[in-house]
Amino acid sequence: MLTVNGLSKNYRKTVALDDVSFELPTGTTMAVLGPSGSGKSTLLRVIAGLEEPDRGRVMWEHADLAGVAAHERRFGLMFQDYALFPHRDVAGNVGFGLRMAGWSTGDIGNRVREVLEIVGLAGFEGRSITELSGGEAQRVALARTVAPAPRLVMLDEPLGSLDRSLREQLVVELGQIFERLESTVLYVTHDQEEAFTIADRVAVMRDGSLVQDATPEDLWQAPADIFVSDFLGFTNRFSAVAGDGRVDLGWIAVPGDYPPGPCQVVLRPDALVIDPDGPVSAVVSGSVFRGDHYVARVDTDSGVSLMVTAPARLHSGEALRLRLDPAGVLVLPQPQ
Amino acid sequence: MTAGRVGKVALVGLPLGFLTVFYLYPVASILFTGLYEDGSFDFSPFGDVLSSSSLRGVAWFTFWQAMVSTVLTVLAAMPIAYVFARFEFRGKRVLSALLIVPFVMPTVVVASAFVALLGRSSPLGIDLNRTIWIIFAAHVFYNVAVVVRTVGGLWAHLDPRLEAAARTLGATRWQAFRTVTLPLLRPALTAATSIVFLFTFTSFGVVLILGGLTYSTLEVEIYRQTLFFLNLPLAGALAIVQLVGVSLILWIYARYQRRRRVAASLVAASQVARPPTTTRQRAAVAATVGYLGVLVVAPLAILVARSFGGGNGGFGFYRALTETSSSTASVSAAEAIGNSLWIAAVATLIALVVGMAAAAVVAYSTGRAAAGFDLLLMLPLGTSAVTIGFGMLVALDWPIDLRANVLLIPLAHALVAIPFVVRISVPVMRSVRSELRDAAAVLGASPARVWREIDVPIAARALAVSAGFAFAISLGEFGATSFIARPDTPTLPIAIFRLLGRPGTLNFGQAMAMSTILMAVTAGVVLLTDRLRVRDVGEF
């Protein structure tokens, strides 16, 4: 189990890590999700031992790793643009960690073959690094990281530079590979879909702090604040006032007991239901095809714009009625 | 002090000490010689330089011939740079390797080649000997590779879509080049131009041999004033004038060198070069290849051709070389070759040790001090070889008299080669991103192991390329050697120069034969090591 306790790190005046704590049980995968500059990479580098924290501790199985150098930690780190060694071929890269661990040449050869097979690059041993495609380089980097069977696998935006379709395919493969290897994984990304696909748990970071640490389902159900909700892509957000057993958005009120005063209300896609008997009337102003559903922009009579999920295409100018499903309504604290 | 700290001090101290003793001190001595006489500072040699119309003429000639040579070189090189950057064709790699050959050719060899090609017995029937045109031709031949490599190197990475975008916005081909490509190439173009200007401004061997008594650069004049007229104060004053000019050029070069790093829109060379598709493109490629052949191969081919003859089944001149000193050189060619080889070996060793230490300091440190150190290392490149040789001759008699020591020659050669070693190695060392070291550490490599597994193997190629360059430079070095070589230990270029200065076909033929040998060895060494070059990294 990895334990991170109160990690803080400053670079001159910028705060890279601010009192970050969490536990990662062996065999689980946690995604660290956040916009660029939120301290994700620094977190990985500190855990790897490449940087020293200003304060706080990194522990493995309750043993403090302070003073244990990066090369003695047996943690794997896959770098953002792979950092493959240009002067070595694929086998030389994948077998590097094994050589450092003092494996025999024969054993290295066998293990390299085995790992390359796992990542789908069987027979690539003699290839030069410079002739690999983006997807192949990514797989070689992954193979190099997992070959020495590190106690912890860390990945820094491993799919960052690949195109959309390749990412969707690879993220599923990655999950399968980690499951097969029973790895403990820390996966850094800025893409929430990637995080939800691969992780048992998602930790959201902002400005060096851990904002929320939850399962993907819980995160979706109950984002901790408007930063997390915005980052998850919930676009229907309104200022509101709570009190007297309800929350008043001005154009509609939602029942519920919340601390009185100003707050923020987020309507998740499943909160707005198209219903001929609904209380809100609106007019469609545009619609987007999303494969298995449509997303329409509608304007209510009271002049509020909403994004609504619809099973069929809605045409501009079409009138419709909506109701609110309280299960999809999130009431979040007003930011300070 | 920790071991690491001792290491750092040694890395900085070694090149700094070397440059101080063998460069700064001799150059300072020249300043002293030029300005200080009979216990007081005397600026009258400057007055002599300024008042003498012939010396003013020398300064003016030095400037304008460098100007014209530079413009001609750029004009000659741009089409080659363009075709090399934008087209993929068979034989391109061989041709681009061949391009480096003129650049490392000893000045004496180049001069002999042009005497053979455009001299009295020219196969083309044009005698340009002792005219300005033969000097221009030799300068262009010499420096075309600098422009092609520097400008072409950047051009090969410029996204061609930028020009395409300009075309779709209504620009003609020429407008697109002028408004998009040329501004983006400007940093490399300026850097290349200043280097070529520098080399032609300090041109010595070419002008000395091809210019006869008609044309004389500052460099040649310093040589004459020192060795023929023994007027050291005047030579010193001339050297100062030259140093000022050179410092100015170097300053411009350093400024653009720094800006060059922030060039935008760079893509992999493989994305830029395409096989020629239209007839027009194929014709352009073919024309370039042919033109390159004439420009680079013809002078050297004629040299080889001239070296045969003189009886003995065509090997008469070569045979004559093996005979110990007929009336010509005071030692045999074999001895000159032997001298050149051991001197080059020692010079290479010194240049590598000092140069790699300096390169490590420049590559791994940042800030003003490092930038200043970088510039200091470039200075010997800008200081003329003659000034270096002259300075060593003036200065190095104290505390131990090195002037008569044979080691002085390889020391001088190393000094000339060190800037090249640094320029070649720094970009390669910098290309080892810190990420690669981190990756190795995470995979279990201790700091010592990281150095051995990552830094050394990558730097090793730079080391090999640098060694080839240093060896070639030492083999061909003429300017400094002409001051410090003793009569009984001539190097190949010195022996060739002596032969060229004597009348008769046998002497001329022997000079050609010796030049051919020197050319073959130089080209062989450079082509061999050039294959190890990390693609697209490094300068020259």
mmCIF file with all atom_site columns, C-alpha atoms in Angstrom, chain A residues 45 48 50 70-71 75-77 79 81 83-88 96-97 99-100 144-145 148, chain B residues 433-447 449 452-455 457-458 461:
data_model
loop_
_atom_site.group_PDB
_atom_site.id
_atom_site.type_symbol
_atom_site.label_atom_id
_atom_site.label_alt_id
_atom_site.label_comp_id
_atom_site.label_asym_id
_atom_site.label_entity_id
_atom_site.label_seq_id
_atom_site.pdbx_PDB_ins_code
_atom_site.Cartn_x
_atom_site.Cartn_y
_atom_site.Cartn_z
_atom_site.occupancy
_atom_site.B_iso_or_equiv
_atom_site.pdbx_formal_charge
_atom_site.auth_seq_id
_atom_site.auth_comp_id
_atom_site.auth_asym_id
_atom_site.auth_atom_id
_atom_site.pdbx_PDB_model_num
ATOM 1  C CA . ARG A 1 45  ? 7.938  12.883 -9.434  1.00 0.00 ? 45  ARG A CA 1
ATOM 2  C CA . ALA A 1 48  ? 9.106  8.393  -7.616  1.00 0.00 ? 48  ALA A CA 1
ATOM 3  C CA . LEU A 1 50  ? 12.984 12.312 -8.421  1.00 0.00 ? 50  LEU A CA 1
ATOM 4  C CA . ALA A 1 70  ? 14.668 6.944  -7.007  1.00 0.00 ? 70  ALA A CA 1
ATOM 5  C CA . HIS A 1 71  ? 16.638 3.991  -8.331  1.00 0.00 ? 71  HIS A CA 1
ATOM 6  C CA . PHE A 1 75  ? 8.498  2.280  -8.565  1.00 0.00 ? 75  PHE A CA 1
ATOM 7  C CA . GLY A 1 76  ? 7.864  2.469  -12.305 1.00 0.00 ? 76  GLY A CA 1
ATOM 8  C CA . LEU A 1 77  ? 7.186  5.798  -13.991 1.00 0.00 ? 77  LEU A CA 1
ATOM 9  C CA . PHE A 1 79  ? 6.898  9.681  -18.763 1.00 0.00 ? 79  PHE A CA 1
ATOM 10 C CA . ASP A 1 81  ? 6.499  11.848 -23.914 1.00 0.00 ? 81  ASP A CA 1
ATOM 11 C CA . ALA A 1 83  ? 11.606 9.379  -22.668 1.00 0.00 ? 83  ALA A CA 1
ATOM 12 C CA . LEU A 1 84  ? 12.702 6.331  -24.644 1.00 0.00 ? 84  LEU A CA 1
ATOM 13 C CA . PHE A 1 85  ? 16.479 5.992  -24.908 1.00 0.00 ? 85  PHE A CA 1
ATOM 14 C CA . PRO A 1 86  ? 17.315 6.987  -28.500 1.00 0.00 ? 86  PRO A CA 1
ATOM 15 C CA . HIS A 1 87  ? 20.621 5.108  -28.523 1.00 0.00 ? 87  HIS A CA 1
ATOM 16 C CA . ARG A 1 88  ? 19.056 1.732  -27.701 1.00 0.00 ? 88  ARG A CA 1
ATOM 17 C CA . PHE A 1 96  ? 16.950 -1.686 -19.258 1.00 0.00 ? 96  PHE A CA 1
ATOM 18 C CA . GLY A 1 97  ? 15.354 -2.041 -15.825 1.00 0.00 ? 97  GLY A CA 1
ATOM 19 C CA . ARG A 1 99  ? 19.696 -5.165 -16.582 1.00 0.00 ? 99  ARG A CA 1
ATOM 20 C CA . MET A 1 100 ? 19.874 -2.667 -13.732 1.00 0.00 ? 100 MET A CA 1
ATOM 21 C CA . ARG A 1 144 ? 9.707  -0.740 -20.293 1.00 0.00 ? 144 ARG A CA 1
ATOM 22 C CA . THR A 1 145 ? 7.848  0.508  -17.233 1.00 0.00 ? 145 THR A CA 1
ATOM 23 C CA . PRO A 1 148 ? 10.841 -5.118 -13.958 1.00 0.00 ? 148 PRO A CA 1
ATOM 24 C CA . ARG B 2 433 ? 17.131 15.466 -21.809 1.00 0.00 ? 433 ARG B CA 1
ATOM 25 C CA . SER B 2 434 ? 16.966 15.278 -18.040 1.00 0.00 ? 434 SER B CA 1
ATOM 26 C CA . GLU B 2 435 ? 13.915 13.079 -18.571 1.00 0.00 ? 435 GLU B CA 1
ATOM 27 C CA . LEU B 2 436 ? 16.088 10.311 -19.985 1.00 0.00 ? 436 LEU B CA 1
ATOM 28 C CA . ARG B 2 437 ? 18.187 10.381 -16.832 1.00 0.00 ? 437 ARG B CA 1
ATOM 29 C CA . ASP B 2 438 ? 15.043 10.340 -14.689 1.00 0.00 ? 438 ASP B CA 1
ATOM 30 C CA . ALA B 2 439 ? 13.678 7.409  -16.667 1.00 0.00 ? 439 ALA B CA 1
ATOM 31 C CA . ALA B 2 440 ? 16.900 5.469  -16.126 1.00 0.00 ? 440 ALA B CA 1
ATOM 32 C CA . ALA B 2 441 ? 16.879 6.297  -12.398 1.00 0.00 ? 441 ALA B CA 1
ATOM 33 C CA . VAL B 2 442 ? 13.305 5.106  -11.975 1.00 0.00 ? 442 VAL B CA 1
ATOM 34 C CA . LEU B 2 443 ? 14.280 1.887  -13.747 1.00 0.00 ? 443 LEU B CA 1
ATOM 35 C CA . GLY B 2 444 ? 16.906 1.288  -11.094 1.00 0.00 ? 444 GLY B CA 1
ATOM 36 C CA . ALA B 2 445 ? 20.067 2.969  -12.395 1.00 0.00 ? 445 ALA B CA 1
ATOM 37 C CA . SER B 2 446 ? 22.217 4.638  -9.734  1.00 0.00 ? 446 SER B CA 1
ATOM 38 C CA . PRO B 2 447 ? 23.591 8.115  -10.568 1.00 0.00 ? 447 PRO B CA 1
ATOM 39 C CA . ARG B 2 449 ? 25.117 4.068  -13.755 1.00 0.00 ? 449 ARG B CA 1
ATOM 40 C CA . ARG B 2 452 ? 27.573 5.431  -17.872 1.00 0.00 ? 452 ARG B CA 1
ATOM 41 C CA . GLU B 2 453 ? 24.412 4.157  -19.541 1.00 0.00 ? 453 GLU B CA 1
ATOM 42 C CA . ILE B 2 454 ? 22.886 7.389  -20.827 1.00 0.00 ? 454 ILE B CA 1
ATOM 43 C CA . ASP B 2 455 ? 25.310 10.308 -20.972 1.00 0.00 ? 455 ASP B CA 1
ATOM 44 C CA . PRO B 2 457 ? 26.990 6.482  -24.997 1.00 0.00 ? 457 PRO B CA 1
ATOM 45 C CA . ILE B 2 458 ? 25.243 9.522  -26.438 1.00 0.00 ? 458 ILE B CA 1
ATOM 46 C CA . ARG B 2 461 ? 29.309 9.876  -30.909 1.00 0.00 ? 461 ARG B CA 1
#
